[in-house]
């Protein structure tokens, strides 16, 4: 029979699977089931039932004595409500890095405040207290708070931020969305995400950790219709509680945390080892050695992010610009105050998120390192 059949030859190249940028893993059904059975037996499904109460208590155990935990539907909402609970002057500025996820800026605006985008340190990608001091020198009365961000889970200089708070009286809240592993101190109130993409994920959720009992109580009140010891709405609030279902997943996640952390460390170190032959790729200090997180953001030579992403895409390897070019480049924040941002702009052109997952296998890691070496071959 003449003519072409139209059949596709299934070569190894055709069969090659795409390496995804992220592949979250939450506790499996068998791990969650005992907690769901407890929930069914108690017939309590929300409104701070026993599972969520236990989950919060176990989270508090990760911090120093006297820490209060307030869970919420997501970390963005926690940050919004924490800012509201501080009773900051309406319309005042909150200094924050532009180099962060847009949720940080959304929370500031939702709280009735104004983001002021300032630059980060080009080496650790985080806001520095001295940068804020410079801003406050000429604008002290306009600024009510500062939000440093734990870059992809790396912990900033907490002592430096405590010193700035004591020196200036400006409120400080740490956006530690990705910092579950390192978040163990709460003198500076810290907001942690429990999103599915985080190392301790429950699907959606977040929590505030603070040693300020009054702040914790006010945030709790804002998550539950303004109720505080009665069913009378004492303040304008919302409904942002976590359910018992979320508590069940969280408890199962904490049960396996020690083992999961070890697996994150193993996979991170395999990534580091594979990049030995690609010295142009720079990891965050301590990533996969001293601390773990759910993403692998690396810095490439200045201006090479686009080129490397294209090279990896051709090899069916997905990447992600988790923070893209910075908040200031988003249309939603076009009217926000913004300083010169040379470091942010450099990072935006050189930082990419490589594929990473707790159970990534060595063959995938080898594909990533090989594709990176090819894309950077002329350097």
XYZ file of C-alpha atoms in Angstrom, residues 278-282 298-308 346-352 372 375-376 378-379:
28
model
C 28.086 23.462 36.653
C 29.865 26.009 38.889
C 27.979 28.910 37.311
C 24.877 27.792 39.265
C 24.831 29.259 42.782
C 19.360 29.340 42.093
C 21.280 32.315 40.848
C 22.818 32.224 37.387
C 25.298 34.660 35.833
C 23.704 38.094 35.467
C 21.248 38.268 32.610
C 21.252 34.537 31.838
C 17.861 33.561 33.245
C 15.983 33.843 29.944
C 18.600 31.924 28.015
C 18.826 29.097 30.541
C 19.700 41.898 38.805
C 18.054 39.028 40.659
C 15.039 39.170 38.374
C 17.341 38.557 35.405
C 19.418 35.833 37.051
C 17.331 33.791 39.543
C 15.210 30.863 38.388
C 22.219 23.496 32.564
C 22.956 26.182 28.311
C 25.966 27.661 30.117
C 30.149 29.223 26.684
C 30.905 30.666 30.127
